[in-house]
Amino acid sequence: MKKYDYLIVGAGLFGAVFAHEAAKKGKTCLVVDKRSHIGGNIYTEEVEGIQVHRYGAHIFHTSNKKVWDYVNQFAEFNHFVNSPIAIYKDELYNLPFNMNTFHQLWGVRTPAEAQAKIREQITRMHITHPKNLEEQALALVGQDVYEKLIEGYTRKQWGRECRDLPSFIIKRLPLRYTYDNNYFKDPYQGIPKGGYTNIVRKLLEGVQVVLNTDFLENREALSAQADRILFTGMIDAYYDFCYGELQYRSLRFETETLDMENYQGNAVVNYTDYEVPYTRVIEHKHFEFGIQPKTVITREYSAEWKPGAEPYYPINDQKNDELFAKYEKRALEEPNVIFGGRLGMYRYMDMDKVIEEALNLAETELSYESCEE
Ligand code: FAD
Ligand code: UDP
């Protein structure tokens, strides 16, 4: 008899949602994480009365009412709307690309004027079937927006030329001909009051959690404790990189507490110029409309992933996706191990998608289990 029904590797959002659902169904779970805290990348901690997003800015947004209702059981959300500012050399622009941006770029005032300007630039490009991010961006917004707001930022973020990146990355950004600086299109958006860690803490209430424990270093002893394993770490690491290494983008965060009330006047400021080494600066208090006497800021630097670093972004280009397919095939043949989350599924997923996927897994996995009993 094994001690637990499930061993869940990773106390991030995916692992925590699954653990919560499993516990609700009377399953016993052991959650382990190699970090010293729960929450994975959505971990927040309080500094000077401010919730600091330790692993980069996290704004909850979704179109999925079921996910929104689910997450609202664990936190009250404020009315924060993400409206980043972009700084290019000494110029300042609103994001995402909207009438404010077009006015700042060209002095145009009406949607018709902006559309004419962009159309004129697009026509000059003669791009009918965009094959990569550069062509996709040029075909969507034309030369000026591409050069000032996309090219430098994207090269820094991904460490690759825009023409070597898949076009879907840029399709995430809205383009609109209204004076609307809301970065997201989703109807539900906000920041959980009191931080994200509280959500994960509530999800894991009553579940056994062991921190500072790397599954890969204790594989045998940990596997022996549970009937089934949910692994939310790197799928290639689980298989000891047997088919080769998947590529990831890593990040370095430089966080400072400043003895001033307001540093940049906005939660997120993107530096779109290639020469500035960081991609963005976050001022955490503005996520919660804070009025504390001090402020905490984080500069975010992007870097290629190397062993020992944190793998933040899977790089879903063709080469990596093909390699992932080999790991996925092997995973499907594995009887008692399930892979989940951003790293286990090697897929760029926002928090809402992670919750949706974890709930889907819980539904199939746990109902199947109960049928078998
Ligand atoms: P993770 O949070 O990575 O959790 C995996 C956990 O597994 C980690 O705690 C890790 O330590 C642990 N682990 C891995 N390997 C092992 C091992 N061998 N042994 C033990 N433990 C292990 N989403 C949004 O919706 N809005 C945003 O604004 C947003 N901004 C983001 C900004 C940045 C910079 C990043 C990187 C992501 C952002 N996201 C955002 C996405 C969000 O972070 C993810 O959707 C979510 O955190 C993924 O949860 P997860 O559980 O899949 O993975
Ligand atoms: N992007 C850009 N300029 C910006 C912000 C984003 O060119 O000022 C591009 C960049 O390639 C990025 C993509 O748009 O990877 C998606 O942006 P998003 O803000 O969704 O990135 P994330 O929050 O996932 O880092």
Short mmCIF file of C-alpha atoms and ligand atoms in Angstrom, two decimals:
data_model
loop_
_atom_site.label_atom_id
_atom_site.label_comp_id
_atom_site.label_asym_id
_atom_site.label_seq_id
_atom_site.Cartn_x
_atom_site.Cartn_y
_atom_site.Cartn_z
CA MET A 1 0.00 0.00 0.00
CA LYS A 2 1.39 3.36 -0.99
CA LYS A 3 0.95 6.18 1.47
CA TYR A 4 -0.57 8.74 -0.93
CA ASP A 5 -2.85 8.59 -3.94
CA TYR A 6 -0.86 11.36 -5.65
CA LEU A 7 2.62 12.76 -5.47
CA ILE A 8 2.43 16.26 -6.96
CA VAL A 9 5.75 17.70 -8.02
CA GLY A 10 5.48 21.50 -7.99
CA ALA A 11 3.53 23.74 -5.63
CA GLY A 12 2.77 26.20 -8.43
CA LEU A 13 -0.70 27.06 -9.65
CA PHE A 14 -1.18 23.87 -11.67
CA GLY A 15 -0.10 21.55 -8.86
CA ALA A 16 -2.11 23.48 -6.27
CA VAL A 17 -5.38 23.47 -8.26
CA PHE A 18 -5.05 19.76 -8.94
CA ALA A 19 -4.19 19.03 -5.28
CA HIS A 20 -7.23 21.02 -4.15
CA GLU A 21 -9.57 19.16 -6.47
CA ALA A 22 -8.08 15.79 -5.56
CA ALA A 23 -8.38 16.52 -1.84
CA LYS A 24 -12.02 17.52 -2.36
CA LYS A 25 -12.60 14.06 -3.82
CA GLY A 26 -11.03 12.46 -0.75
CA LYS A 27 -7.69 11.68 -2.38
CA THR A 28 -4.49 11.97 -0.38
CA CYS A 29 -1.75 14.11 -1.91
CA LEU A 30 1.84 14.90 -1.13
CA VAL A 31 3.05 18.11 -2.79
CA VAL A 32 6.80 18.67 -3.07
CA ASP A 33 8.63 21.70 -4.40
CA LYS A 34 12.32 22.39 -4.74
CA ARG A 35 11.83 26.04 -3.89
CA SER A 36 11.55 27.31 -0.32
CA HIS A 37 8.00 28.58 -0.89
CA ILE A 38 4.68 27.61 -2.44
CA GLY A 39 3.15 29.39 -5.44
CA GLY A 40 5.73 28.73 -8.16
CA ASN A 41 6.04 31.76 -10.42
CA ILE A 42 2.97 33.52 -9.08
CA TYR A 43 4.57 33.81 -5.63
CA THR A 44 4.16 37.23 -4.02
CA GLU A 45 5.54 38.45 -0.70
CA GLU A 46 5.02 41.60 1.31
CA VAL A 47 7.78 44.22 1.49
CA GLU A 48 7.09 47.63 3.09
CA GLY A 49 3.38 46.80 3.02
CA ILE A 50 3.55 46.19 -0.75
CA GLN A 51 2.84 42.84 -2.44
CA VAL A 52 5.98 42.14 -4.48
CA HIS A 53 5.63 39.83 -7.49
CA ARG A 54 8.91 37.94 -7.04
CA TYR A 55 8.87 36.32 -10.48
CA GLY A 56 7.65 39.17 -12.63
CA ALA A 57 4.40 41.10 -13.06
CA HIS A 58 1.33 38.88 -12.83
CA ILE A 59 -2.01 40.27 -13.92
CA PHE A 60 -4.96 37.92 -13.83
CA HIS A 61 -7.15 38.17 -16.92
CA THR A 62 -9.55 35.77 -18.52
CA SER A 63 -12.53 35.35 -20.81
CA ASN A 64 -13.47 32.13 -19.09
CA LYS A 65 -16.28 32.80 -16.59
CA LYS A 66 -15.86 29.38 -15.01
CA VAL A 67 -12.18 30.07 -14.28
CA TRP A 68 -12.98 33.58 -13.02
CA ASP A 69 -15.62 32.22 -10.62
CA TYR A 70 -13.25 29.49 -9.52
CA VAL A 71 -10.39 31.82 -8.64
CA ASN A 72 -12.73 34.29 -6.93
CA GLN A 73 -13.49 31.62 -4.33
CA PHE A 74 -9.95 32.07 -3.05
CA ALA A 75 -9.44 35.84 -3.28
CA GLU A 76 -11.15 39.14 -3.80
CA PHE A 77 -9.83 40.86 -6.92
CA ASN A 78 -9.30 44.61 -7.29
CA HIS A 79 -10.15 46.63 -10.41
CA PHE A 80 -6.59 46.93 -11.78
CA VAL A 81 -6.44 47.23 -15.56
CA ASN A 82 -3.06 46.73 -17.19
CA SER A 83 -2.07 49.79 -19.25
CA PRO A 84 1.68 49.63 -19.78
CA ILE A 85 3.77 52.54 -20.96
CA ALA A 86 6.52 52.00 -23.54
CA ILE A 87 9.69 54.08 -23.53
CA TYR A 88 11.68 54.18 -26.75
CA LYS A 89 14.79 56.37 -26.45
CA ASP A 90 13.31 59.66 -25.18
CA GLU A 91 9.82 58.98 -26.53
CA LEU A 92 6.90 57.68 -24.50
CA TYR A 93 3.96 55.67 -25.86
CA ASN A 94 0.82 53.99 -24.62
CA LEU A 95 0.40 50.26 -25.10
CA PRO A 96 -1.14 48.17 -26.52
CA PHE A 97 -1.16 49.68 -30.00
CA ASN A 98 -4.19 51.96 -30.00
CA MET A 99 -5.32 55.46 -30.96
CA ASN A 100 -3.24 57.01 -28.15
CA THR A 101 -0.13 55.30 -29.55
CA PHE A 102 -0.93 56.40 -33.11
CA HIS A 103 -1.51 59.98 -32.00
CA GLN A 104 1.83 59.94 -30.16
CA LEU A 105 3.58 58.47 -33.23
CA TRP A 106 2.07 60.51 -36.04
CA GLY A 107 -0.20 63.18 -34.55
CA VAL A 108 -3.26 61.52 -36.13
CA ARG A 109 -6.58 61.95 -34.30
CA THR A 110 -9.19 59.81 -36.03
CA PRO A 111 -9.31 56.05 -36.64
CA ALA A 112 -9.54 56.73 -40.39
CA GLU A 113 -6.29 58.72 -40.32
CA ALA A 114 -4.53 56.03 -38.29
CA GLN A 115 -5.79 53.24 -40.52
CA ALA A 116 -4.67 55.12 -43.63
CA LYS A 117 -1.19 55.60 -42.16
CA ILE A 118 -0.83 51.93 -41.21
CA ARG A 119 -2.32 50.73 -44.50
CA GLU A 120 0.17 52.86 -46.44
CA GLN A 121 3.07 51.30 -44.50
CA ILE A 122 1.72 47.76 -44.80
CA THR A 123 1.16 48.03 -48.55
CA ARG A 124 4.80 49.01 -49.07
CA MET A 125 5.88 45.72 -47.43
CA HIS A 126 4.13 43.36 -49.88
CA ILE A 127 3.77 40.66 -47.22
CA THR A 128 0.89 38.35 -48.06
CA HIS A 129 1.72 35.28 -45.98
CA PRO A 130 3.74 36.24 -42.89
CA LYS A 131 6.25 33.49 -42.16
CA ASN A 132 7.73 34.75 -38.91
CA LEU A 133 7.27 37.34 -36.15
CA GLU A 134 8.96 40.13 -38.11
CA GLU A 135 6.74 39.67 -41.15
CA GLN A 136 3.66 39.18 -38.99
CA ALA A 137 4.32 42.40 -37.06
CA LEU A 138 5.07 44.41 -40.21
CA ALA A 139 1.94 43.05 -41.87
CA LEU A 140 -0.18 43.98 -38.86
CA VAL A 141 1.12 47.38 -37.79
CA GLY A 142 3.67 48.61 -40.34
CA GLN A 143 7.24 49.85 -40.08
CA ASP A 144 7.06 52.61 -37.43
CA VAL A 145 5.33 50.59 -34.72
CA TYR A 146 7.55 47.63 -35.52
CA GLU A 147 10.80 49.57 -35.29
CA LYS A 148 9.97 51.58 -32.18
CA LEU A 149 7.81 49.28 -30.12
CA ILE A 150 8.39 45.69 -31.21
CA GLU A 151 11.79 44.95 -32.67
CA GLY A 152 14.12 45.91 -29.79
CA TYR A 153 11.83 44.56 -27.07
CA THR A 154 11.30 41.25 -28.83
CA ARG A 155 15.01 40.75 -29.56
CA LYS A 156 15.79 41.39 -25.90
CA GLN A 157 12.95 39.22 -24.65
CA TRP A 158 13.71 36.19 -26.80
CA GLY A 159 17.42 36.67 -27.56
CA ARG A 160 16.65 35.95 -31.18
CA GLU A 161 16.05 37.96 -34.32
CA CYS A 162 12.36 38.63 -34.99
CA ARG A 163 12.60 36.74 -38.25
CA ASP A 164 13.66 33.62 -36.32
CA LEU A 165 10.61 33.68 -34.05
CA PRO A 166 7.13 32.23 -34.61
CA SER A 167 4.51 34.78 -35.55
CA PHE A 168 1.92 33.71 -32.95
CA ILE A 169 3.88 35.47 -30.16
CA ILE A 170 2.97 38.89 -31.49
CA LYS A 171 -0.66 38.00 -32.13
CA ARG A 172 -1.15 38.11 -28.37
CA LEU A 173 -0.92 41.92 -28.48
CA PRO A 174 -4.14 43.76 -29.35
CA LEU A 175 -4.29 46.37 -32.11
CA ARG A 176 -7.25 48.68 -31.86
CA TYR A 177 -8.52 51.91 -33.32
CA THR A 178 -10.05 53.26 -30.11
CA TYR A 179 -8.49 55.32 -27.32
CA ASP A 180 -8.31 52.27 -25.06
CA ASN A 181 -5.08 51.45 -23.20
CA ASN A 182 -6.32 48.19 -21.71
CA TYR A 183 -3.61 45.65 -22.60
CA PHE A 184 -6.01 42.71 -22.49
CA LYS A 185 -9.18 41.94 -24.38
CA ASP A 186 -10.66 39.74 -21.66
CA PRO A 187 -13.79 40.81 -19.79
CA TYR A 188 -12.40 39.74 -16.38
CA GLN A 189 -9.21 41.26 -14.99
CA GLY A 190 -7.64 42.23 -11.67
CA ILE A 191 -5.06 41.60 -8.99
CA PRO A 192 -5.93 39.50 -5.94
CA LYS A 193 -6.06 41.63 -2.81
CA GLY A 194 -3.40 40.38 -0.41
CA GLY A 195 -1.33 38.74 -3.17
CA TYR A 196 -1.25 35.50 -5.15
CA THR A 197 0.49 33.42 -2.48
CA ASN A 198 -2.69 33.52 -0.40
CA ILE A 199 -4.64 31.91 -3.24
CA VAL A 200 -2.17 29.04 -3.41
CA ARG A 201 -2.11 28.77 0.39
CA LYS A 202 -5.90 28.38 0.40
CA LEU A 203 -5.80 25.86 -2.45
CA LEU A 204 -3.31 23.79 -0.49
CA GLU A 205 -5.15 23.94 2.84
CA GLY A 206 -5.21 20.46 4.38
CA VAL A 207 -2.71 19.10 1.83
CA GLN A 208 0.71 17.85 2.92
CA VAL A 209 3.43 20.09 1.42
CA VAL A 210 7.17 19.55 1.62
CA LEU A 211 9.43 22.37 0.39
CA ASN A 212 13.14 22.50 -0.48
CA THR A 213 12.85 19.05 -2.04
CA ASP A 214 13.91 18.32 -5.59
CA PHE A 215 12.02 15.33 -6.95
CA LEU A 216 14.80 14.46 -9.37
CA GLU A 217 17.26 14.11 -6.51
CA ASN A 218 14.88 11.92 -4.45
CA ARG A 219 13.10 10.17 -7.26
CA GLU A 220 12.96 6.66 -5.90
CA ALA A 221 12.00 7.46 -2.32
CA LEU A 222 9.31 9.94 -3.39
CA SER A 223 7.86 7.79 -6.17
CA ALA A 224 7.53 4.92 -3.73
CA GLN A 225 5.12 6.96 -1.63
CA ALA A 226 2.30 7.46 -4.13
CA ASP A 227 0.23 5.51 -6.66
CA ARG A 228 0.39 8.25 -9.24
CA ILE A 229 2.62 11.25 -9.96
CA LEU A 230 1.70 14.65 -11.35
CA PHE A 231 4.91 16.30 -12.54
CA THR A 232 4.84 20.05 -13.25
CA GLY A 233 8.58 20.55 -13.73
CA MET A 234 10.56 20.34 -16.98
CA ILE A 235 9.50 17.28 -18.94
CA ASP A 236 12.95 16.93 -20.56
CA ALA A 237 14.62 16.96 -17.13
CA TYR A 238 12.21 14.24 -15.93
CA TYR A 239 13.51 12.02 -18.74
CA ASP A 240 17.10 13.01 -18.09
CA PHE A 241 17.22 14.91 -21.41
CA CYS A 242 17.27 11.57 -23.25
CA TYR A 243 16.17 13.09 -26.58
CA GLY A 244 18.10 16.34 -26.05
CA GLU A 245 17.44 19.63 -24.23
CA LEU A 246 14.36 21.72 -24.86
CA GLN A 247 15.09 25.43 -24.95
CA TYR A 248 13.72 27.95 -22.45
CA ARG A 249 14.08 31.64 -21.79
CA SER A 250 15.18 32.62 -18.35
CA LEU A 251 14.88 35.94 -16.53
CA ARG A 252 16.88 37.86 -13.97
CA PHE A 253 15.06 40.14 -11.58
CA GLU A 254 16.75 43.09 -9.93
CA THR A 255 14.54 44.36 -7.12
CA GLU A 256 15.09 47.57 -5.14
CA THR A 257 13.23 49.34 -2.36
CA LEU A 258 13.32 53.09 -2.95
CA ASP A 259 12.80 55.77 -0.37
CA MET A 260 10.21 57.62 -2.41
CA GLU A 261 6.48 57.35 -2.84
CA ASN A 262 6.18 57.04 -6.57
CA TYR A 263 9.00 56.11 -8.97
CA GLN A 264 7.46 55.77 -12.42
CA GLY A 265 3.74 56.44 -11.97
CA ASN A 266 2.67 53.15 -13.54
CA ALA A 267 2.83 49.45 -12.66
CA VAL A 268 4.55 48.39 -15.89
CA VAL A 269 6.93 50.39 -18.08
CA ASN A 270 8.42 48.57 -21.10
CA TYR A 271 11.77 49.68 -22.50
CA THR A 272 11.44 48.90 -26.18
CA ASP A 273 14.85 50.21 -27.21
CA TYR A 274 17.44 47.41 -27.70
CA GLU A 275 20.20 49.46 -26.06
CA VAL A 276 18.50 49.47 -22.63
CA PRO A 277 19.50 46.09 -21.18
CA TYR A 278 16.26 45.33 -19.33
CA THR A 279 12.88 44.76 -20.94
CA ARG A 280 10.64 46.31 -18.32
CA VAL A 281 10.44 47.94 -14.92
CA ILE A 282 7.63 47.03 -12.56
CA GLU A 283 6.55 49.26 -9.70
CA HIS A 284 4.66 46.80 -7.54
CA LYS A 285 2.53 49.16 -5.42
CA HIS A 286 0.61 50.37 -8.48
CA PHE A 287 -0.95 46.93 -8.92
CA GLU A 288 -2.84 47.64 -5.71
CA PHE A 289 -3.12 51.45 -5.86
CA GLY A 290 -0.69 51.59 -2.91
CA ILE A 291 0.03 54.79 -1.03
CA GLN A 292 2.89 53.55 1.16
CA PRO A 293 5.73 56.03 1.81
CA LYS A 294 8.27 53.74 0.06
CA THR A 295 8.16 51.89 -3.21
CA VAL A 296 9.59 48.63 -4.60
CA ILE A 297 10.67 48.32 -8.22
CA THR A 298 11.95 45.38 -10.27
CA ARG A 299 13.98 45.53 -13.45
CA GLU A 300 13.50 42.45 -15.62
CA TYR A 301 16.38 41.15 -17.73
CA SER A 302 15.91 38.32 -20.19
CA ALA A 303 18.51 35.57 -20.68
CA GLU A 304 18.94 32.19 -22.35
CA TRP A 305 18.25 29.32 -19.98
CA LYS A 306 21.22 27.30 -18.71
CA PRO A 307 21.21 24.44 -16.20
CA GLY A 308 20.75 25.88 -12.72
CA ALA A 309 18.71 28.87 -13.93
CA GLU A 310 14.89 29.06 -13.74
CA PRO A 311 13.17 28.11 -17.00
CA TYR A 312 10.44 30.74 -17.34
CA TYR A 313 9.33 30.63 -20.96
CA PRO A 314 9.21 27.57 -23.22
CA ILE A 315 10.40 28.57 -26.69
CA ASN A 316 7.66 27.14 -28.86
CA ASP A 317 9.37 27.26 -32.23
CA GLN A 318 9.22 24.35 -34.66
CA LYS A 319 12.46 22.71 -33.54
CA ASN A 320 11.48 22.66 -29.87
CA ASP A 321 7.90 21.64 -30.54
CA GLU A 322 9.16 18.64 -32.53
CA LEU A 323 11.47 17.65 -29.72
CA PHE A 324 8.68 18.09 -27.19
CA ALA A 325 6.47 15.77 -29.28
CA LYS A 326 9.00 12.97 -28.65
CA TYR A 327 8.86 13.53 -24.89
CA GLU A 328 5.09 13.77 -25.03
CA LYS A 329 4.85 10.45 -26.86
CA ARG A 330 7.00 8.81 -24.21
CA ALA A 331 4.91 10.44 -21.47
CA LEU A 332 1.70 9.04 -22.92
CA GLU A 333 3.14 5.54 -22.63
CA GLU A 334 3.94 6.08 -18.95
CA PRO A 335 1.22 4.42 -16.89
CA ASN A 336 1.37 6.35 -13.62
CA VAL A 337 2.83 9.72 -14.42
CA ILE A 338 0.94 12.77 -15.69
CA PHE A 339 2.63 15.95 -16.88
CA GLY A 340 1.03 19.33 -16.30
CA GLY A 341 1.67 23.08 -16.21
CA ARG A 342 3.86 25.36 -18.26
CA LEU A 343 6.96 23.20 -18.00
CA GLY A 344 5.37 19.75 -18.01
CA MET A 345 3.30 20.60 -21.09
CA TYR A 346 6.03 22.85 -22.57
CA ARG A 347 3.48 25.47 -23.51
CA TYR A 348 3.17 29.20 -22.90
CA MET A 349 0.14 29.42 -20.61
CA ASP A 350 -1.29 32.30 -18.67
CA MET A 351 -2.72 31.66 -15.21
CA ASP A 352 -6.30 31.29 -16.44
CA LYS A 353 -5.25 28.64 -18.94
CA VAL A 354 -3.28 26.82 -16.25
CA ILE A 355 -6.37 26.73 -14.02
CA GLU A 356 -8.52 25.55 -16.92
CA GLU A 357 -6.06 22.77 -17.80
CA ALA A 358 -5.68 21.67 -14.18
CA LEU A 359 -9.46 21.55 -13.75
CA ASN A 360 -9.81 19.55 -16.97
CA LEU A 361 -7.18 17.12 -15.78
CA ALA A 362 -8.89 16.82 -12.40
CA GLU A 363 -12.16 16.07 -14.10
CA THR A 364 -10.85 13.27 -16.31
CA GLU A 365 -8.32 11.91 -13.87
CA LEU A 366 -10.48 11.92 -10.75
CA SER A 367 -13.71 10.70 -12.32
CA TYR A 368 -11.80 7.91 -14.06
CA GLU A 369 -10.23 6.98 -10.75
CA SER A 370 -13.57 6.86 -8.95
CA CYS A 371 -15.11 4.70 -11.73
CA GLU A 372 -12.33 2.20 -11.19
CA GLU A 373 -12.89 1.87 -7.46
P1 FAD B 1 5.23 27.10 -12.08
O1 FAD B 1 4.68 28.30 -11.45
O2 FAD B 1 6.54 27.20 -12.79
O3 FAD B 1 5.34 25.97 -10.97
C1 FAD B 1 6.11 24.82 -11.12
C2 FAD B 1 6.71 24.49 -9.76
O4 FAD B 1 7.38 23.23 -9.86
C3 FAD B 1 7.75 25.50 -9.30
O5 FAD B 1 7.45 25.98 -8.02
C4 FAD B 1 9.05 24.70 -9.32
O6 FAD B 1 9.95 25.09 -8.29
C5 FAD B 1 8.56 23.29 -9.12
N1 FAD B 1 9.47 22.27 -9.64
C6 FAD B 1 9.96 22.18 -10.90
N2 FAD B 1 10.77 21.11 -11.00
C7 FAD B 1 10.78 20.52 -9.78
C8 FAD B 1 11.45 19.39 -9.26
N3 FAD B 1 12.29 18.65 -10.00
N4 FAD B 1 11.25 19.06 -7.97
C9 FAD B 1 10.43 19.81 -7.17
N5 FAD B 1 9.79 20.90 -7.62
C10 FAD B 1 9.96 21.25 -8.92
N6 FAD B 1 0.19 34.70 -16.41
C11 FAD B 1 -0.90 35.51 -16.41
O7 FAD B 1 -2.03 35.04 -16.43
N7 FAD B 1 -0.76 36.88 -16.34
C12 FAD B 1 0.47 37.47 -16.28
O8 FAD B 1 0.56 38.71 -16.22
C13 FAD B 1 1.62 36.64 -16.30
N8 FAD B 1 2.84 37.18 -16.27
C14 FAD B 1 3.94 36.37 -16.26
C15 FAD B 1 5.19 36.96 -16.18
C16 FAD B 1 6.32 36.17 -16.14
C17 FAD B 1 7.66 36.82 -16.06
C18 FAD B 1 6.20 34.75 -16.21
C19 FAD B 1 7.41 33.89 -16.19
C20 FAD B 1 4.95 34.16 -16.29
C21 FAD B 1 3.80 34.96 -16.31
N9 FAD B 1 2.52 34.41 -16.34
C22 FAD B 1 1.43 35.22 -16.36
C23 FAD B 1 2.30 32.93 -16.39
C24 FAD B 1 2.19 32.30 -15.02
O9 FAD B 1 3.34 32.51 -14.28
C25 FAD B 1 1.94 30.80 -15.22
O10 FAD B 1 0.77 30.58 -15.95
C26 FAD B 1 1.87 29.96 -13.94
O11 FAD B 1 2.69 30.41 -12.92
C27 FAD B 1 2.23 28.53 -14.29
O12 FAD B 1 2.02 27.69 -13.18
P2 FAD B 1 2.65 26.24 -13.17
O13 FAD B 1 2.20 25.60 -11.91
O14 FAD B 1 2.40 25.58 -14.45
O15 FAD B 1 4.24 26.48 -13.15
N1 UDP B 2 6.06 42.86 -27.28
C1 UDP B 2 6.68 43.90 -27.94
N2 UDP B 2 6.72 45.12 -27.34
C2 UDP B 2 6.19 45.35 -26.12
C3 UDP B 2 5.55 44.29 -25.46
C4 UDP B 2 5.51 43.04 -26.07
O1 UDP B 2 7.19 43.72 -29.02
O2 UDP B 2 6.29 46.48 -25.63
C5 UDP B 2 6.05 41.53 -27.94
C6 UDP B 2 7.17 40.61 -27.46
O3 UDP B 2 7.63 39.85 -28.55
C7 UDP B 2 6.47 39.74 -26.45
C8 UDP B 2 5.09 39.59 -27.08
O4 UDP B 2 4.83 40.87 -27.68
O5 UDP B 2 7.12 38.50 -26.30
C9 UDP B 2 3.99 39.24 -26.12
O6 UDP B 2 3.93 40.23 -25.12
P1 UDP B 2 3.40 39.94 -23.69
O7 UDP B 2 3.28 41.23 -22.97
O8 UDP B 2 2.21 39.06 -23.79
O9 UDP B 2 4.63 39.13 -23.09
P2 UDP B 2 4.79 38.42 -21.67
O10 UDP B 2 3.96 39.16 -20.66
O11 UDP B 2 4.33 37.04 -21.89
O12 UDP B 2 6.23 38.54 -21.40
#
